[in-house]
């Protein structure tokens, strides 16, 4: 299942890219900017500022779960029931998640082929966790590769190697997250240890796929210097990793939690400052540079490597 | 780098309040007050000569180039002989919302009023207006289409600067004289040639003498000047004005002076704008190359380019009140073309192209329009410099595709080598410089109005008149094809009315207001002894501007999906919703908006109506020829008529509310393109962009954070290249965020120099009316994520 196809993205790979977001993720990072990606089934999103107050959804709801202000009391919702999203013409209630056949998905990806060909763009499968959709991923990646479309994967790395290994021959490049190097902390915060992730990264790297490692810098969670240094140390042993990108935490996903009737746990956490980011970038570079690798973060569309400060 | 001289000149042009300059109105009225049996063409020529001999002139203390339209900076001449509206809109001149002017004093206002009253009922505009049949007048009043070129003569001249610059006027005068010597009147209509050659000689001699007046003045000023450097400059200016326009220029400065005198003469002779400045980086290059070799530095050329641009920027094409609202910011649409290919197909970018583009980085002016021709082998560095200029400084240049333009021109009968030498007349329309007689402003065609009329069986619910033909009660339509068929029949009906009106008006120009100066420098006219309006040129075509196709496409897609496929509502319900402007039924409006695909998202179900529509319009107009025997071409551009036209169109099946703005140009409807710029470009590509031979105008706004840095240029470049690879013809960008524009609305003084791309032209944002400003802010901003 796919929850979004976004055209003309400039991140997550070279050139102009189409991002395909898979639905479903085994991890639960509290800072997740795409909470609608977590469940493996379709969700109902609520967007009250689009509501025109027509009341059609209330009339249609078999459970009387919708209040006068249009808000859904989700504990009453029936599984798979989408009556309210079907009737909501204003799209104040929207179904999130759609199944695509390989053919349908390829048709969407192909639409921007002419753009990919110009500056080396292509498709990026993201999520959710694409590696947990191994068979489907393999099929679509194979079609793309046959048609000379560059394939990138953005992944948290948490999936059985057996599940996705058949897809590897059709992948050109990967972006893989390491959130925390300490497995205990990883387990406490995200709900699972990081052993499987680190092992997958090592195997994928040994398989020969170029990887960029990424860490979201979330104040109070992942921004300890020891964490970044530890990840950098790990990276220094990986043959196909050239770059380590730090991503500054942002709270742009916050409103999505409300739309899904979920609670946002990081309320009040401020994005890290440029200064903080540069400090961590420098720290990582002090470890990585001697291995011919580098760390950076993106600022104003430019890679900031902390060399000038 | 901007020199102090240019900073001062820019300041004067930008910050001097425009005042009405009575010279032209007075002198023309004086001239025509003398009884005469002279032929009307010779009379036009002599009237122009009289004006040039007597108009007040001055040389600004910072100028290296002589010549102004008025007797002071920002002096605005009026054309009471030509424009009918001057009588009707007189009181709006000094208090209108857009483009308002000042009188120097009350006496001058009264004097002008008297002059205008004198011409009342007898202007060219009155003549043109009387050509309208009553039923067509109703259509014009209801804004089914506009009556173009009815208050000015043929515009869109494209002087042959490539050759003029090699010879100077004397060469052309001699050719006319030779033709006269060999001429004899064997037939009654041979007289026409004799009159025309004589008229052309009168006009060219008059412009030469006009230049000599500046030479005299400069010499007088030099004699009194105590500053040695300025004295030298004045003497150079005097020498230049003795050489050009009479003889071939020897320096870059003289060449610029020649082009400026010629352009100034063309706009002074008859009201109107849109005259093409051609490929500046090509015809000026030999002078640039020679003087660069002699040691001139870049600053020398940049000063001349800046002053030349400021000369154009200072010109006015003052319009009637309702047009000043529709096309605010006084666009002249005078395009300087850069880049492209040479006659042999090789890249034409040169160092002068780069110098010109660097000038844009230092100082932007609203006019002239700067355009850049892309082709697959374009110099990458120059192309990126051009993108940087557009991104960083407000819209100039706009980008055009050589491949599409050359295809258009081949299909219009030009040879390959001719077609490669193209520039722009009008908003975005390609012409071959020097050899084309093209007419852009025949009128704007309001296709959404026609759909509204179709859905009311020929009746216009706004003007409450049966304007169209009976094409059936839409309640009986069984499928979308029925609607399409009815629409096509109405379109054909109105197109015929429109073309008849436009052809009659065009023909009227030949018998009242031919343009003599422009004819001298358009290939074919001297050879044939005919003026442009008398079919002097070898190449003719005329375009119809098509407004806001996105609303039409979205309306058809909504009817297909919501009425015929999914049957959410019946046609009867839809018609009721339209007639009641969705009152009390917002959910049905949302249904039409959200449950049907929209143009601009690369969805075939919507885009296929774009393809059909572009073909249908073309087929409909191709049933006719223009009054010069040329083709009718379509141009998908509205300028900002989408706001004015929107005011006459009721609620539409796409969910648009009554009387609100329509989509701009060929762009998707505001807020409806939600899949990024690649989807927009692909939707347009689906429409077979090679069909409308005068182009499709696409505006795209980018978020400054996305467009930042070299990566930002990469993104824009990718969008451009992909657009052009799919035969896209034109694209222009604004890189400004909402915050900046909203701040500019609040504190206009602080943001006086923000230039935005409006439609085929740029304008100072703060000079636009609030409504247009809002419309620009609402244009979908492409963020890419």
XYZ file of N, CA, C and O in Angstrom, chain B residues 281-423:
572
model
N 21.639 41.150 -28.888
C 22.997 40.594 -28.714
C 23.596 40.116 -30.028
O 24.773 39.773 -30.078
N 22.764 40.085 -31.089
C 23.298 39.694 -32.400
C 23.664 40.925 -33.231
O 24.791 41.067 -33.676
N 22.701 41.836 -33.411
C 23.008 42.957 -34.313
C 23.989 43.956 -33.685
O 24.663 44.686 -34.384
N 24.049 43.972 -32.336
C 24.990 44.894 -31.691
C 26.390 44.275 -31.530
O 27.338 44.974 -31.183
N 26.475 42.977 -31.752
C 27.727 42.290 -31.437
C 28.942 42.801 -32.210
O 30.023 42.973 -31.627
N 28.804 43.080 -33.520
C 29.999 43.551 -34.246
C 30.605 44.815 -33.617
O 31.830 44.950 -33.560
N 29.761 45.709 -33.123
C 30.271 46.930 -32.484
C 30.941 46.593 -31.158
O 31.979 47.137 -30.798
N 30.311 45.670 -30.443
C 30.858 45.222 -29.157
C 32.239 44.591 -29.365
O 33.199 44.895 -28.653
N 32.304 43.747 -30.352
C 33.548 43.021 -30.614
C 34.669 43.982 -30.996
O 35.779 43.912 -30.470
N 34.318 44.908 -31.896
C 35.327 45.851 -32.395
C 35.844 46.728 -31.255
O 37.051 46.881 -31.062
N 34.911 47.275 -30.482
C 35.358 48.199 -29.433
C 36.000 47.483 -28.246
O 36.821 48.070 -27.554
N 35.602 46.231 -28.016
C 36.280 45.455 -26.977
C 37.741 45.264 -27.375
O 38.650 45.439 -26.555
N 37.950 44.956 -28.656
C 39.323 44.781 -29.160
C 40.114 46.081 -29.030
O 41.319 46.075 -28.807
N 39.386 47.199 -29.138
C 40.070 48.503 -29.015
C 40.297 48.893 -27.560
O 40.820 49.970 -27.279
N 39.830 48.049 -26.642
C 40.153 48.295 -25.236
C 39.015 48.801 -24.363
O 39.231 49.135 -23.204
N 37.804 48.882 -24.913
C 36.676 49.309 -24.085
C 36.378 48.246 -23.031
O 36.396 47.048 -23.326
N 36.088 48.684 -21.815
C 35.790 47.701 -20.774
C 34.278 47.469 -20.664
O 33.479 48.141 -21.301
N 33.929 46.502 -19.814
C 32.529 46.102 -19.707
C 31.639 47.244 -19.211
O 30.485 47.370 -19.627
N 32.198 48.087 -18.342
C 31.390 49.183 -17.785
C 30.872 50.108 -18.897
O 29.733 50.571 -18.854
N 31.709 50.352 -19.893
C 31.304 51.199 -21.020
C 30.047 50.640 -21.684
O 29.064 51.357 -21.911
N 30.062 49.340 -21.959
C 28.907 48.736 -22.631
C 27.701 48.683 -21.688
O 26.569 48.907 -22.095
N 27.970 48.371 -20.429
C 26.859 48.260 -19.487
C 26.137 49.595 -19.317
O 24.907 49.643 -19.239
N 26.894 50.694 -19.272
C 26.250 52.011 -19.137
C 25.311 52.276 -20.304
O 24.203 52.779 -20.123
N 25.750 51.916 -21.499
C 24.916 52.152 -22.682
C 23.683 51.249 -22.643
O 22.563 51.687 -22.915
N 23.891 49.986 -22.264
C 22.752 49.053 -22.193
C 21.741 49.545 -21.153
O 20.536 49.587 -21.405
N 22.246 49.936 -19.980
C 21.331 50.421 -18.937
C 20.557 51.649 -19.419
O 19.349 51.738 -19.227
N 21.266 52.592 -20.030
C 20.556 53.808 -20.450
C 19.546 53.487 -21.554
O 18.425 54.006 -21.555
N 19.948 52.611 -22.452
C 19.036 52.199 -23.529
C 17.773 51.587 -22.926
O 16.652 51.897 -23.321
N 17.943 50.727 -21.940
C 16.784 50.091 -21.300
C 15.924 51.126 -20.579
O 14.693 51.058 -20.610
N 16.582 52.078 -19.939
C 15.812 53.105 -19.224
C 15.021 53.988 -20.191
O 13.950 54.488 -19.854
N 15.577 54.170 -21.394
C 14.838 54.928 -22.421
C 13.527 54.221 -22.734
O 12.469 54.841 -22.823
N 13.619 52.917 -22.921
C 12.408 52.144 -23.230
C 11.468 52.174 -22.024
O 10.261 52.355 -22.153
N 12.050 52.013 -20.834
C 11.232 51.960 -19.621
C 10.445 53.254 -19.414
O 9.388 53.253 -18.800
N 10.981 54.344 -19.946
C 10.329 55.634 -19.733
C 9.149 55.851 -20.681
O 8.347 56.760 -20.478
N 9.042 55.016 -21.698
C 7.936 55.189 -22.659
C 6.596 54.817 -22.028
O 6.532 54.002 -21.112
N 5.559 55.394 -22.553
C 4.207 55.079 -22.091
C 3.332 54.678 -23.262
O 3.462 55.223 -24.352
N 2.471 53.717 -22.994
C 1.393 53.456 -23.934
C 0.136 53.595 -23.109
O -0.334 52.649 -22.490
N -0.383 54.804 -23.075
C -1.477 55.081 -22.156
C -2.775 54.515 -22.743
O -3.044 54.659 -23.923
N -3.508 53.814 -21.894
C -4.664 53.058 -22.380
C -5.962 53.588 -21.807
O -5.966 54.307 -20.807
N -7.052 53.154 -22.431
C -8.347 53.541 -21.882
C -8.497 52.933 -20.493
O -7.806 51.981 -20.130
N -9.426 53.498 -19.729
C -9.528 53.154 -18.315
C -9.646 51.653 -18.092
O -8.905 51.056 -17.316
N -10.585 51.005 -18.792
C -10.805 49.594 -18.475
C -9.594 48.725 -18.854
O -9.327 47.723 -18.206
N -8.864 49.151 -19.863
C -7.643 48.402 -20.184
C -6.532 48.660 -19.187
O -5.699 47.794 -18.925
N -6.526 49.867 -18.622
C -5.495 50.156 -17.617
C -5.696 49.268 -16.400
O -4.759 48.990 -15.647
N -6.931 48.807 -16.198
C -7.211 47.875 -15.109
C -6.809 46.459 -15.532
O -6.239 45.697 -14.766
N -7.120 46.134 -16.793
C -6.855 44.775 -17.278
C -5.362 44.515 -17.480
O -4.885 43.414 -17.231
N -4.635 45.509 -17.952
C -3.186 45.347 -18.153
C -2.447 46.452 -17.408
O -1.867 47.337 -18.007
N -2.445 46.374 -16.084
C -1.863 47.455 -15.291
C -0.354 47.467 -15.383
O 0.261 46.491 -15.783
N 0.234 48.593 -14.993
C 1.689 48.694 -15.001
C 2.201 49.136 -16.355
O 3.386 49.062 -16.634
N 1.304 49.594 -17.202
C 1.658 50.137 -18.512
C 2.640 49.283 -19.300
O 3.735 49.728 -19.637
N 2.284 48.047 -19.576
C 3.209 47.248 -20.380
C 3.325 47.786 -21.802
O 2.358 48.270 -22.365
N 4.535 47.711 -22.337
C 4.761 48.113 -23.734
C 5.025 46.882 -24.590
O 4.908 46.925 -25.795
N 5.382 45.798 -23.930
C 5.757 44.579 -24.638
C 6.777 44.844 -25.733
O 6.598 44.453 -26.876
N 7.836 45.541 -25.362
C 8.920 45.711 -26.323
C 10.003 44.738 -25.900
O 10.620 44.907 -24.855
N 10.188 43.714 -26.710
C 11.080 42.630 -26.308
C 12.478 42.768 -26.882
O 12.637 42.985 -28.071
N 13.448 42.600 -25.998
C 14.830 42.400 -26.432
C 15.063 40.892 -26.379
O 14.814 40.262 -25.364
N 15.513 40.337 -27.476
C 15.742 38.894 -27.507
C 17.228 38.607 -27.348
O 18.067 39.278 -27.943
N 17.530 37.604 -26.537
C 18.919 37.168 -26.342
C 19.021 35.664 -26.623
O 18.039 34.938 -26.509
N 20.231 35.239 -26.938
C 20.485 33.793 -27.082
C 19.958 33.219 -28.382
O 19.888 33.898 -29.403
N 19.591 31.937 -28.346
C 19.062 31.271 -29.531
C 20.127 30.759 -30.471
O 21.307 30.677 -30.114
N 19.679 30.386 -31.676
C 20.643 29.907 -32.680
C 20.852 30.960 -33.758
O 20.032 31.842 -33.958
N 21.985 30.805 -34.437
C 22.252 31.649 -35.597
C 21.525 31.076 -36.807
O 20.951 29.987 -36.736
N 21.656 31.771 -37.911
C 21.013 31.325 -39.144
C 21.431 29.900 -39.518
O 20.655 29.136 -40.088
N 22.661 29.524 -39.160
C 23.150 28.185 -39.513
C 22.839 27.135 -38.447
O 23.346 26.028 -38.483
N 22.028 27.516 -37.459
C 21.620 26.545 -36.445
C 22.574 26.398 -35.269
O 22.289 25.666 -34.337
N 23.709 27.093 -35.321
C 24.671 27.005 -34.221
C 24.294 27.976 -33.102
O 23.607 28.959 -33.333
N 24.810 27.691 -31.921
C 24.501 28.541 -30.771
C 24.915 29.995 -31.023
O 26.018 30.263 -31.490
N 24.019 30.918 -30.705
C 24.289 32.334 -30.970
C 24.741 33.096 -29.724
O 25.019 34.291 -29.803
N 24.792 32.436 -28.573
C 25.207 33.139 -27.350
C 26.629 33.672 -27.538
O 27.497 32.989 -28.075
N 26.864 34.891 -27.103
C 28.199 35.467 -27.194
C 28.470 36.275 -25.924
O 27.626 36.312 -25.021
N 29.600 36.925 -25.879
C 29.954 37.634 -24.655
C 28.987 38.800 -24.386
O 28.713 39.137 -23.240
N 28.451 39.376 -25.446
C 27.486 40.465 -25.243
C 26.217 39.939 -24.566
O 25.603 40.641 -23.756
N 25.831 38.703 -24.896
C 24.682 38.083 -24.208
C 24.947 38.073 -22.707
O 24.083 38.444 -21.904
N 26.153 37.651 -22.338
C 26.494 37.582 -20.912
C 26.527 38.965 -20.272
O 26.056 39.146 -19.155
N 27.083 39.925 -21.000
C 27.150 41.292 -20.455
C 25.737 41.805 -20.203
O 25.431 42.378 -19.151
N 24.858 41.574 -21.159
C 23.468 42.024 -21.015
C 22.816 41.358 -19.801
O 22.147 42.007 -18.988
N 23.037 40.052 -19.645
C 22.440 39.334 -18.511
C 23.006 39.823 -17.181
O 22.290 39.935 -16.185
N 24.296 40.140 -17.188
C 24.881 40.676 -15.945
C 24.285 42.040 -15.617
O 24.128 42.387 -14.448
N 23.944 42.804 -16.651
C 23.245 44.083 -16.418
C 21.953 43.843 -15.650
O 21.579 44.617 -14.773
N 21.255 42.763 -15.995
C 19.978 42.474 -15.324
C 20.202 42.184 -13.847
O 19.367 42.510 -13.008
N 21.326 41.545 -13.539
C 21.609 41.258 -12.127
C 21.829 42.548 -11.349
O 21.505 42.637 -10.173
N 22.374 43.565 -12.037
C 22.649 44.833 -11.355
C 21.421 45.719 -11.259
O 21.222 46.416 -10.282
N 20.629 45.732 -12.309
C 19.476 46.649 -12.318
C 18.390 46.097 -13.226
O 18.625 45.850 -14.398
N 17.213 45.923 -12.636
C 16.070 45.485 -13.449
C 15.166 46.681 -13.720
O 14.985 47.527 -12.853
N 14.607 46.706 -14.907
C 13.574 47.691 -15.214
C 12.366 46.905 -15.694
O 12.499 45.768 -16.141
N 11.176 47.504 -15.581
C 9.987 46.745 -16.006
C 9.983 46.536 -17.517
O 9.590 45.498 -18.007
N 10.419 47.537 -18.256
C 10.567 47.414 -19.700
C 12.009 47.730 -20.051
O 12.674 48.440 -19.305
N 12.504 47.287 -21.186
C 11.891 46.378 -22.137
C 11.797 44.963 -21.558
O 12.498 44.642 -20.610
N 10.915 44.153 -22.137
C 10.860 42.744 -21.773
C 12.141 42.090 -22.278
O 12.532 42.312 -23.421
N 12.764 41.324 -21.428
C 13.966 40.614 -21.870
C 13.598 39.135 -22.024
O 12.996 38.542 -21.143
N 13.961 38.594 -23.155
C 13.599 37.213 -23.446
C 14.853 36.431 -23.793
O 15.798 36.990 -24.347
N 14.826 35.165 -23.473
C 15.999 34.326 -23.733
C 15.565 33.091 -24.501
O 14.649 32.392 -24.090
N 16.248 32.853 -25.621
C 15.924 31.681 -26.454
C 16.786 30.501 -26.053
O 17.994 30.525 -26.168
N 16.108 29.449 -25.614
C 16.792 28.203 -25.278
C 16.828 27.292 -26.498
O 15.895 27.267 -27.293
N 17.897 26.537 -26.633
C 17.920 25.425 -27.587
C 18.826 24.359 -26.991
O 19.604 24.650 -26.065
N 18.735 23.128 -27.455
C 19.440 22.046 -26.755
C 20.962 22.248 -26.643
O 21.574 21.756 -25.712
N 21.552 22.979 -27.579
C 23.000 23.193 -27.516
C 23.368 24.567 -26.980
O 24.444 25.084 -27.247
N 22.474 25.155 -26.232
C 22.731 26.505 -25.716
C 23.938 26.464 -24.776
O 24.160 25.465 -24.079
N 24.710 27.517 -24.800
C 25.852 27.623 -23.895
C 25.359 27.493 -22.451
O 24.570 28.306 -21.973
N 25.848 26.456 -21.781
C 25.316 26.121 -20.448
C 25.517 27.268 -19.454
O 24.626 27.601 -18.679
N 26.685 27.874 -19.521
C 26.991 28.940 -18.566
C 26.055 30.130 -18.767
O 25.556 30.714 -17.801
N 25.818 30.472 -20.034
C 24.944 31.598 -20.334
C 23.507 31.283 -19.923
O 22.814 32.130 -19.353
N 23.088 30.066 -20.195
C 21.727 29.647 -19.840
C 21.521 29.754 -18.320
O 20.524 30.286 -17.833
N 22.508 29.287 -17.576
C 22.375 29.332 -16.107
C 22.446 30.764 -15.579
O 21.783 31.115 -14.616
N 23.239 31.581 -16.264
C 23.290 32.998 -15.892
C 21.903 33.640 -16.110
O 21.428 34.426 -15.282
N 21.276 33.254 -17.204
C 19.933 33.789 -17.498
C 18.929 33.331 -16.440
O 18.083 34.108 -15.990
N 19.033 32.067 -16.026
C 18.124 31.562 -14.978
C 18.376 32.314 -13.674
O 17.449 32.711 -12.981
N 19.646 32.544 -13.393
C 19.987 33.257 -12.162
C 19.386 34.663 -12.177
O 18.837 35.138 -11.180
N 19.478 35.320 -13.336
C 18.927 36.673 -13.446
C 17.425 36.650 -13.183
O 16.895 37.469 -12.442
N 16.731 35.693 -13.778
C 15.279 35.620 -13.589
C 14.941 35.285 -12.140
O 14.000 35.828 -11.567
N 15.733 34.406 -11.560
C 15.448 33.986 -10.188
C 15.698 35.118 -9.195
O 14.896 35.377 -8.312
N 16.828 35.802 -9.368
C 17.247 36.748 -8.336
C 16.649 38.136 -8.484
O 16.651 38.905 -7.532
N 16.165 38.466 -9.667
C 15.855 39.880 -9.867
C 14.459 40.154 -10.397
O 14.169 41.263 -10.795
N 13.587 39.180 -10.430
C 12.200 39.524 -10.697
C 11.701 39.315 -12.099
O 11.080 40.192 -12.686
N 11.928 38.162 -12.629
C 11.170 37.828 -13.825
C 11.898 37.938 -15.158
O 11.681 37.126 -16.024
N 12.742 38.927 -15.363
C 13.491 38.994 -16.613
C 14.729 38.116 -16.504
O 15.410 38.191 -15.501
N 15.043 37.357 -17.519
C 14.301 37.171 -18.761
C 13.227 36.091 -18.629
O 13.246 35.319 -17.683
N 12.325 36.064 -19.614
C 11.430 34.921 -19.781
C 12.121 33.954 -20.741
O 13.018 34.358 -21.488
N 11.708 32.706 -20.720
C 12.430 31.680 -21.489
C 11.555 31.093 -22.597
O 10.376 30.829 -22.384
N 12.191 30.918 -23.743
C 11.489 30.452 -24.930
C 12.253 29.312 -25.577
O 13.475 29.219 -25.445
N 11.512 28.510 -26.295
C 12.091 27.327 -26.910
C 12.260 27.522 -28.414
O 11.274 27.686 -29.145
N 13.505 27.513 -28.858
C 13.792 27.657 -30.290
C 13.056 26.623 -31.136
O 12.496 26.944 -32.186
N 13.073 25.382 -30.666
C 12.499 24.301 -31.480
C 11.033 24.579 -31.802
O 10.613 24.488 -32.953
N 10.266 24.934 -30.765
C 8.839 25.172 -30.995
C 8.626 26.396 -31.867
O 7.829 26.380 -32.804
N 9.359 27.475 -31.552
C 9.166 28.713 -32.303
C 9.482 28.501 -33.783
O 8.750 28.971 -34.660
N 10.556 27.794 -34.042
C 10.961 27.588 -35.437
C 9.914 26.728 -36.157
O 9.569 26.995 -37.310
N 9.364 25.749 -35.447
C 8.275 24.947 -36.034
C 7.065 25.837 -36.357
O 6.447 25.709 -37.409
N 6.713 26.694 -35.416
C 5.578 27.607 -35.658
C 5.824 28.402 -36.928
O 4.964 28.530 -37.794
N 7.035 28.961 -37.003
C 7.313 29.892 -38.095
C 7.399 29.168 -39.432
O 6.975 29.702 -40.453
N 7.922 27.938 -39.414
C 7.938 27.153 -40.653
C 6.494 26.923 -41.127
O 6.197 27.022 -42.318
N 5.627 26.627 -40.159
C 4.241 26.355 -40.541
C 3.526 27.628 -40.988
O 2.448 27.573 -41.548
N 4.136 28.778 -40.734
C 3.561 30.045 -41.189
C 4.195 30.510 -42.501
O 3.950 31.629 -42.952
N 5.047 29.671 -43.053
C 5.536 29.963 -44.404
C 6.921 30.571 -44.490
O 7.351 30.974 -45.569
N 7.648 30.665 -43.397
C 9.013 31.172 -43.459
C 9.972 30.050 -43.845
O 9.677 28.874 -43.611
N 11.111 30.415 -44.410
C 12.129 29.399 -44.686
C 12.861 29.079 -43.380
O 12.767 29.837 -42.404
N 13.612 27.991 -43.375
C 14.324 27.586 -42.160
C 15.279 28.681 -41.686
O 15.322 29.035 -40.513
N 16.030 29.244 -42.617
C 17.026 30.265 -42.239
C 16.327 31.510 -41.703
O 16.806 32.139 -40.764
N 15.209 31.858 -42.314
C 14.443 33.009 -41.800
C 13.927 32.706 -40.397
O 14.045 33.518 -39.481
N 13.345 31.507 -40.270
C 12.700 31.147 -39.004
C 13.680 31.174 -37.839
O 13.296 31.437 -36.701
N 14.941 30.909 -38.130
C 15.923 30.895 -37.040
C 16.223 32.296 -36.511
O 16.850 32.452 -35.466
N 15.804 33.304 -37.234
C 16.082 34.677 -36.803
C 14.823 35.303 -36.202
O 14.299 36.278 -36.707
N 14.372 34.720 -35.121
C 13.086 35.191 -34.582
C 13.228 35.986 -33.302
O 14.171 35.816 -32.535
N 12.258 36.879 -33.147
C 12.146 37.667 -31.921
C 10.689 37.651 -31.497
O 9.905 36.851 -32.006
